[in-house]
Amino acid sequence: MTTRSVSPATKVFREPAVEPRTRTPRRRRRTLPLRRLLAPYVFVLPFVLVFLAFSVYPLFFTLRLSFTDWHGSGAAHWIGLDNYRYLLTSSGFWSSLGNSGVLWLLIVPAQLVLAVLVAVLLNAVKRLRGFYRVAFVVPFVTPLVAVAQIWIVLFDQDNGAVNAMLGAVGLPPVGWLVTSGWAKPTLALLFLWKTTGFVVLIVLSGLQQIDRGLYEAASLDGAGRIRQLWSITVPLLRRSLMFSLVLQTLAVFQMFAEPYVVTKGGPYTSTTTAGLYLYNHITRADLGTGAANSFLLVIVVMAVSLLFVRLLRAED
């Protein structure tokens, strides 16, 4: 039996070959974690700077401005809560909130019901489904000023197409844009035509997440289409509907372009919405009161939105 012995020369040769392999990873372990730690902050830094410059700073500047009397030039004079006291005791401010509230009642409930019905029909259509979806989205992407001008032509009291059709069936003309009773429904109809397609897309996306097996099981139990719509579709669309509800509430209370272009806030301030009333302070260079008005409007809209979110959590 023979044994092999390892010569000292071999040992000396192998030991230096191990050292570079153990030292190189140590150097990498010291440098790589630092890069990985700083990389996310470097990528996020441009957005944070833009957000601070164009969102956070204007927000705090407007908050400070709401406690001053400033007309766009010169020094701003600190007046404390006088702007808020003026608005809370102003009939114009509460009238604008009331007009926005009436428009909300005319728009949002009808829009949600219409969006559900249209989404269900679009989901059931097999042929030309893409065409119909685009057709409902086109009004939403159409410039609002162009739509408002078309609305003025259609609902003109003397030469409008709507009154011409009423005259053709023997009905008297209606002052759609010049009477307090009809101005709000006319604006509500404009808002419905313009934005319902967007709500339909939101509801349709939620509708496509519902398991079709639920409808098959309901059919086997004898439930008809209306029963399935009420007992399956509407409950499972609750989150999509609540999201649309909050989104459209914000849009209605911020409505500005529609009354500004179509009715100028009239007749007799019946269509002066909260957004248009805020704009009137800016046109008069009463920037301190306008800033206070904007924060009061934010508080009102936030309270309404939190109420809807609370109702959603209660249902869950």
CSV table of C-alpha atoms in Angstrom, one decimal:
chain,number,residue,atom,x,y,z
A,1,MET,CA,0.0,0.0,0.0
A,2,THR,CA,1.4,3.3,-1.0
A,3,THR,CA,0.6,6.7,0.4
A,4,ARG,CA,0.9,10.0,-1.4
A,5,SER,CA,2.4,13.0,0.4
A,6,VAL,CA,1.7,16.6,-0.5
A,7,SER,CA,4.9,18.5,-0.9
A,8,PRO,CA,5.3,21.9,0.8
A,9,ALA,CA,5.6,23.5,-2.6
A,10,THR,CA,2.1,22.5,-3.5
A,11,LYS,CA,0.7,24.0,-0.3
A,12,VAL,CA,2.5,27.3,-1.0
A,13,PHE,CA,1.1,27.3,-4.5
A,14,ARG,CA,-2.5,26.8,-3.4
A,15,GLU,CA,-2.7,29.3,-0.5
A,16,PRO,CA,-2.2,32.5,-2.6
A,17,ALA,CA,-4.9,31.3,-5.1
A,18,VAL,CA,-7.6,31.4,-2.3
A,19,GLU,CA,-6.9,34.9,-1.1
A,20,PRO,CA,-8.2,36.9,-4.1
A,21,ARG,CA,-11.4,35.0,-3.9
A,22,THR,CA,-12.0,35.9,-0.3
A,23,ARG,CA,-11.0,39.5,-0.5
A,24,THR,CA,-12.9,40.6,-3.6
A,25,PRO,CA,-16.4,39.8,-2.3
A,26,ARG,CA,-15.6,41.7,0.9
A,27,ARG,CA,-15.0,44.9,-1.1
A,28,ARG,CA,-18.3,44.4,-3.1
A,29,ARG,CA,-20.2,43.9,0.1
A,30,ARG,CA,-19.1,47.3,1.3
A,31,THR,CA,-20.0,49.3,-1.8
A,32,LEU,CA,-23.2,47.6,-3.2
A,33,PRO,CA,-25.5,48.1,-0.2
A,34,LEU,CA,-24.8,51.9,-0.2
A,35,ARG,CA,-25.7,52.2,-3.9
A,36,ARG,CA,-28.8,50.1,-3.4
A,37,LEU,CA,-29.8,52.2,-0.5
A,38,LEU,CA,-29.5,55.5,-2.3
A,39,ALA,CA,-30.9,54.4,-5.7
A,40,PRO,CA,-34.6,54.6,-4.8
A,41,TYR,CA,-34.2,58.1,-3.3
A,42,VAL,CA,-32.4,59.3,-6.4
A,43,PHE,CA,-35.1,58.0,-8.7
A,44,VAL,CA,-37.9,59.5,-6.6
A,45,LEU,CA,-36.1,62.9,-6.0
A,46,PRO,CA,-37.2,64.6,-9.2
A,47,PHE,CA,-40.9,63.9,-8.5
A,48,VAL,CA,-40.5,65.0,-4.8
A,49,LEU,CA,-39.0,68.3,-5.9
A,50,VAL,CA,-41.7,69.0,-8.5
A,51,PHE,CA,-44.4,68.0,-6.0
A,52,LEU,CA,-43.0,70.3,-3.3
A,53,ALA,CA,-42.6,73.2,-5.8
A,54,PHE,CA,-45.9,73.0,-7.6
A,55,SER,CA,-48.3,71.4,-5.0
A,56,VAL,CA,-47.1,71.7,-1.4
A,57,TYR,CA,-45.8,75.3,-1.6
A,58,PRO,CA,-48.8,76.7,-3.4
A,59,LEU,CA,-51.1,75.0,-0.9
A,60,PHE,CA,-49.4,76.6,2.1
A,61,PHE,CA,-49.1,79.9,0.3
A,62,THR,CA,-52.9,79.9,-0.4
A,63,LEU,CA,-53.6,79.0,3.2
A,64,ARG,CA,-51.6,81.9,4.4
A,65,LEU,CA,-53.2,84.1,1.8
A,66,SER,CA,-56.7,83.3,3.0
A,67,PHE,CA,-55.9,85.1,6.3
A,68,THR,CA,-54.9,88.3,4.5
A,69,ASP,CA,-56.4,91.1,2.4
A,70,TRP,CA,-54.4,91.1,-0.8
A,71,HIS,CA,-55.4,92.3,-4.3
A,72,GLY,CA,-52.4,91.1,-6.3
A,73,SER,CA,-50.0,93.9,-5.7
A,74,GLY,CA,-48.4,95.5,-2.7
A,75,ALA,CA,-48.1,94.0,0.7
A,76,ALA,CA,-50.7,91.6,2.0
A,77,HIS,CA,-52.4,92.8,5.2
A,78,TRP,CA,-53.1,90.2,7.9
A,79,ILE,CA,-56.8,90.2,8.8
A,80,GLY,CA,-57.1,86.9,10.6
A,81,LEU,CA,-60.5,85.1,10.1
A,82,ASP,CA,-62.3,88.1,8.5
A,83,ASN,CA,-62.4,86.4,5.1
A,84,TYR,CA,-64.0,83.3,6.5
A,85,ARG,CA,-66.5,85.3,8.6
A,86,TYR,CA,-67.5,87.2,5.4
A,87,LEU,CA,-68.0,84.1,3.4
A,88,LEU,CA,-69.9,82.2,6.1
A,89,THR,CA,-72.3,85.1,6.5
A,90,SER,CA,-72.6,85.8,2.7
A,91,SER,CA,-75.8,84.8,0.9
A,92,GLY,CA,-73.9,84.4,-2.3
A,93,PHE,CA,-71.6,81.8,-0.9
A,94,TRP,CA,-74.4,79.7,0.4
A,95,SER,CA,-76.5,80.2,-2.7
A,96,SER,CA,-73.6,78.9,-4.8
A,97,LEU,CA,-73.3,75.8,-2.6
A,98,GLY,CA,-77.1,75.3,-3.0
A,99,ASN,CA,-76.9,75.6,-6.7
A,100,SER,CA,-74.1,73.0,-6.8
A,101,GLY,CA,-76.2,70.7,-4.5
A,102,VAL,CA,-79.2,70.9,-6.8
A,103,LEU,CA,-77.0,70.1,-9.8
A,104,TRP,CA,-75.6,67.1,-7.9
A,105,LEU,CA,-79.1,65.8,-7.3
A,106,LEU,CA,-79.9,66.2,-11.0
A,107,ILE,CA,-76.7,64.7,-12.3
A,108,VAL,CA,-75.1,62.0,-10.1
A,109,PRO,CA,-78.0,59.7,-9.2
A,110,ALA,CA,-79.2,59.6,-12.8
A,111,GLN,CA,-75.6,59.2,-14.1
A,112,LEU,CA,-74.9,56.2,-11.9
A,113,VAL,CA,-78.1,54.4,-13.0
A,114,LEU,CA,-77.5,55.2,-16.6
A,115,ALA,CA,-73.9,54.1,-16.4
A,116,VAL,CA,-74.9,50.7,-14.9
A,117,LEU,CA,-77.5,50.1,-17.6
A,118,VAL,CA,-75.2,51.1,-20.4
A,119,ALA,CA,-72.3,49.0,-19.0
A,120,VAL,CA,-74.5,45.9,-18.8
A,121,LEU,CA,-75.6,46.4,-22.4
A,122,LEU,CA,-72.0,46.9,-23.6
A,123,ASN,CA,-70.8,43.9,-21.7
A,124,ALA,CA,-73.6,41.8,-23.4
A,125,VAL,CA,-72.9,43.1,-26.9
A,126,LYS,CA,-70.7,40.8,-29.0
A,127,ARG,CA,-70.6,42.6,-32.3
A,128,LEU,CA,-69.1,46.1,-32.7
A,129,ARG,CA,-68.3,46.2,-29.0
A,130,GLY,CA,-65.2,48.4,-29.5
A,131,PHE,CA,-67.1,50.8,-31.7
A,132,TYR,CA,-69.8,51.4,-29.0
A,133,ARG,CA,-67.2,51.9,-26.3
A,134,VAL,CA,-65.4,54.5,-28.4
A,135,ALA,CA,-68.8,56.2,-29.1
A,136,PHE,CA,-69.5,56.7,-25.4
A,137,VAL,CA,-66.0,58.0,-24.7
A,138,VAL,CA,-65.9,60.6,-27.6
A,139,PRO,CA,-68.1,63.2,-25.7
A,140,PHE,CA,-65.7,63.0,-22.7
A,141,VAL,CA,-62.7,63.8,-24.8
A,142,THR,CA,-64.4,66.5,-26.8
A,143,PRO,CA,-63.3,70.1,-25.8
A,144,LEU,CA,-65.8,71.5,-23.3
A,145,VAL,CA,-66.0,74.9,-24.9
A,146,ALA,CA,-67.0,73.4,-28.2
A,147,VAL,CA,-69.7,71.3,-26.6
A,148,ALA,CA,-71.0,74.4,-24.6
A,149,GLN,CA,-71.3,76.4,-27.9
A,150,ILE,CA,-73.3,73.6,-29.4
A,151,TRP,CA,-75.5,73.5,-26.4
A,152,ILE,CA,-76.2,77.3,-26.8
A,153,VAL,CA,-77.2,76.8,-30.4
A,154,LEU,CA,-79.4,73.8,-29.6
A,155,PHE,CA,-81.3,75.4,-26.7
A,156,ASP,CA,-81.6,78.9,-27.9
A,157,GLN,CA,-85.1,80.2,-27.2
A,158,ASP,CA,-85.7,81.8,-30.6
A,159,ASN,CA,-83.7,79.8,-33.1
A,160,GLY,CA,-82.7,76.6,-31.2
A,161,ALA,CA,-83.3,73.2,-32.7
A,162,VAL,CA,-84.9,71.9,-29.5
A,163,ASN,CA,-87.6,74.6,-29.5
A,164,ALA,CA,-88.1,74.0,-33.3
A,165,MET,CA,-88.9,70.3,-32.6
A,166,LEU,CA,-91.3,71.4,-29.8
A,167,GLY,CA,-93.0,73.8,-32.2
A,168,ALA,CA,-93.4,71.0,-34.8
A,169,VAL,CA,-95.6,69.0,-32.3
A,170,GLY,CA,-97.5,72.0,-31.2
A,171,LEU,CA,-95.8,72.9,-28.0
A,172,PRO,CA,-94.7,76.4,-27.0
A,173,PRO,CA,-91.0,77.4,-26.9
A,174,VAL,CA,-89.1,77.1,-23.7
A,175,GLY,CA,-86.5,79.5,-22.3
A,176,TRP,CA,-84.0,76.8,-21.6
A,177,LEU,CA,-81.1,79.2,-20.8
A,178,VAL,CA,-82.9,82.3,-19.7
A,179,THR,CA,-85.3,81.1,-17.0
A,180,SER,CA,-84.3,80.0,-13.6
A,181,GLY,CA,-86.4,76.9,-13.7
A,182,TRP,CA,-84.9,75.4,-16.8
A,183,ALA,CA,-81.3,76.6,-16.7
A,184,LYS,CA,-80.1,74.1,-14.1
A,185,PRO,CA,-81.7,71.0,-15.9
A,186,THR,CA,-80.1,72.2,-19.2
A,187,LEU,CA,-76.7,72.4,-17.6
A,188,ALA,CA,-77.2,69.1,-15.9
A,189,LEU,CA,-78.1,67.5,-19.3
A,190,LEU,CA,-74.8,69.0,-20.7
A,191,PHE,CA,-72.8,67.5,-17.9
A,192,LEU,CA,-74.5,64.1,-18.2
A,193,TRP,CA,-73.8,64.0,-22.0
A,194,LYS,CA,-70.2,65.0,-21.5
A,195,THR,CA,-69.1,62.8,-18.6
A,196,THR,CA,-71.3,59.7,-18.5
A,197,GLY,CA,-69.1,57.8,-20.9
A,198,PHE,CA,-66.2,58.1,-18.5
A,199,VAL,CA,-68.3,56.6,-15.7
A,200,VAL,CA,-69.5,53.8,-18.0
A,201,LEU,CA,-65.9,52.8,-18.5
A,202,ILE,CA,-65.3,52.6,-14.7
A,203,VAL,CA,-68.4,50.6,-14.2
A,204,LEU,CA,-67.6,48.3,-17.2
A,205,SER,CA,-64.2,47.6,-15.8
A,206,GLY,CA,-65.8,46.5,-12.5
A,207,LEU,CA,-68.4,44.5,-14.3
A,208,GLN,CA,-65.9,42.4,-16.1
A,209,GLN,CA,-64.3,41.3,-12.8
A,210,ILE,CA,-67.5,39.6,-11.7
A,211,ASP,CA,-67.4,35.8,-12.0
A,212,ARG,CA,-69.8,34.6,-14.7
A,213,GLY,CA,-70.5,31.4,-12.6
A,214,LEU,CA,-72.6,33.5,-10.3
A,215,TYR,CA,-75.0,34.3,-13.1
A,216,GLU,CA,-75.1,30.7,-14.2
A,217,ALA,CA,-75.9,29.6,-10.6
A,218,ALA,CA,-78.6,32.2,-10.3
A,219,SER,CA,-80.1,31.1,-13.6
A,220,LEU,CA,-80.3,27.6,-12.4
A,221,ASP,CA,-82.2,28.8,-9.3
A,222,GLY,CA,-84.7,30.5,-11.5
A,223,ALA,CA,-83.5,34.2,-11.2
A,224,GLY,CA,-84.3,36.4,-14.2
A,225,ARG,CA,-82.2,39.1,-15.7
A,226,ILE,CA,-83.7,41.9,-13.6
A,227,ARG,CA,-83.2,39.8,-10.4
A,228,GLN,CA,-79.6,39.1,-11.3
A,229,LEU,CA,-79.0,42.7,-12.0
A,230,TRP,CA,-80.4,43.8,-8.6
A,231,SER,CA,-79.0,40.9,-6.5
A,232,ILE,CA,-75.6,40.2,-8.1
A,233,THR,CA,-74.5,43.0,-10.4
A,234,VAL,CA,-75.3,46.1,-8.3
A,235,PRO,CA,-73.9,44.7,-5.0
A,236,LEU,CA,-70.7,43.5,-6.6
A,237,LEU,CA,-70.3,46.9,-8.4
A,238,ARG,CA,-70.5,48.8,-5.1
A,239,ARG,CA,-66.9,49.8,-5.0
A,240,SER,CA,-66.9,51.0,-8.6
A,241,LEU,CA,-70.1,52.9,-8.0
A,242,MET,CA,-68.8,54.5,-4.9
A,243,PHE,CA,-65.5,55.5,-6.6
A,244,SER,CA,-67.6,57.1,-9.4
A,245,LEU,CA,-69.8,58.8,-6.8
A,246,VAL,CA,-66.9,60.5,-5.1
A,247,LEU,CA,-65.2,61.4,-8.4
A,248,GLN,CA,-68.4,63.0,-9.8
A,249,THR,CA,-69.2,64.8,-6.6
A,250,LEU,CA,-65.8,66.5,-6.8
A,251,ALA,CA,-66.5,67.3,-10.5
A,252,VAL,CA,-69.9,68.8,-9.8
A,253,PHE,CA,-68.8,71.0,-7.0
A,254,GLN,CA,-65.9,72.2,-9.0
A,255,MET,CA,-68.0,72.9,-12.1
A,256,PHE,CA,-67.0,76.1,-13.7
A,257,ALA,CA,-66.7,76.1,-17.5
A,258,GLU,CA,-70.3,74.9,-18.2
A,259,PRO,CA,-72.1,77.7,-16.4
A,260,TYR,CA,-69.4,80.3,-17.4
A,261,VAL,CA,-69.7,79.6,-21.1
A,262,VAL,CA,-73.4,78.7,-21.4
A,263,THR,CA,-75.3,80.9,-18.9
A,264,LYS,CA,-72.7,83.2,-17.3
A,265,GLY,CA,-74.1,82.2,-13.9
A,266,GLY,CA,-77.5,83.5,-14.7
A,267,PRO,CA,-80.3,84.0,-14.9
A,268,TYR,CA,-80.4,85.8,-11.5
A,269,THR,CA,-77.4,83.7,-10.3
A,270,SER,CA,-79.4,80.5,-10.5
A,271,THR,CA,-76.5,78.7,-12.1
A,272,THR,CA,-73.7,80.4,-10.2
A,273,THR,CA,-72.0,77.2,-8.9
A,274,ALA,CA,-69.4,77.0,-6.2
A,275,GLY,CA,-66.6,77.0,-8.7
A,276,LEU,CA,-68.0,80.0,-10.6
A,277,TYR,CA,-68.5,81.9,-7.4
A,278,LEU,CA,-64.8,81.3,-6.5
A,279,TYR,CA,-63.8,82.6,-9.9
A,280,ASN,CA,-65.7,85.8,-9.4
A,281,HIS,CA,-63.4,86.7,-6.4
A,282,ILE,CA,-60.4,86.2,-8.7
A,283,THR,CA,-61.8,88.5,-11.4
A,284,ARG,CA,-62.3,91.2,-8.8
A,285,ALA,CA,-58.7,90.7,-7.6
A,286,ASP,CA,-60.0,89.8,-4.2
A,287,LEU,CA,-57.4,87.1,-3.8
A,288,GLY,CA,-57.6,86.8,0.0
A,289,THR,CA,-61.3,86.1,0.0
A,290,GLY,CA,-60.9,83.8,-3.0
A,291,ALA,CA,-58.3,81.7,-1.2
A,292,ALA,CA,-60.6,81.4,1.9
A,293,ASN,CA,-63.4,80.4,-0.5
A,294,SER,CA,-61.3,77.7,-2.0
A,295,PHE,CA,-60.4,76.2,1.4
A,296,LEU,CA,-64.1,76.2,2.5
A,297,LEU,CA,-65.0,74.5,-0.7
A,298,VAL,CA,-62.3,71.9,-0.1
A,299,ILE,CA,-63.7,71.2,3.4
A,300,VAL,CA,-67.3,70.8,2.1
A,301,VAL,CA,-66.2,68.4,-0.7
A,302,MET,CA,-64.0,66.5,1.6
A,303,ALA,CA,-66.8,66.1,4.2
A,304,VAL,CA,-69.2,64.8,1.5
A,305,SER,CA,-66.6,62.4,0.1
A,306,LEU,CA,-65.7,61.0,3.6
A,307,LEU,CA,-69.4,60.5,4.2
A,308,PHE,CA,-69.6,58.3,1.1
A,309,VAL,CA,-66.5,56.4,2.0
A,310,ARG,CA,-67.9,55.9,5.5
A,311,LEU,CA,-71.1,54.5,4.0
A,312,LEU,CA,-69.0,52.1,1.8
A,313,ARG,CA,-67.1,50.8,4.9
A,314,ALA,CA,-70.4,50.3,6.7
A,315,GLU,CA,-71.7,48.2,3.9
A,316,ASP,CA,-68.5,46.1,3.8
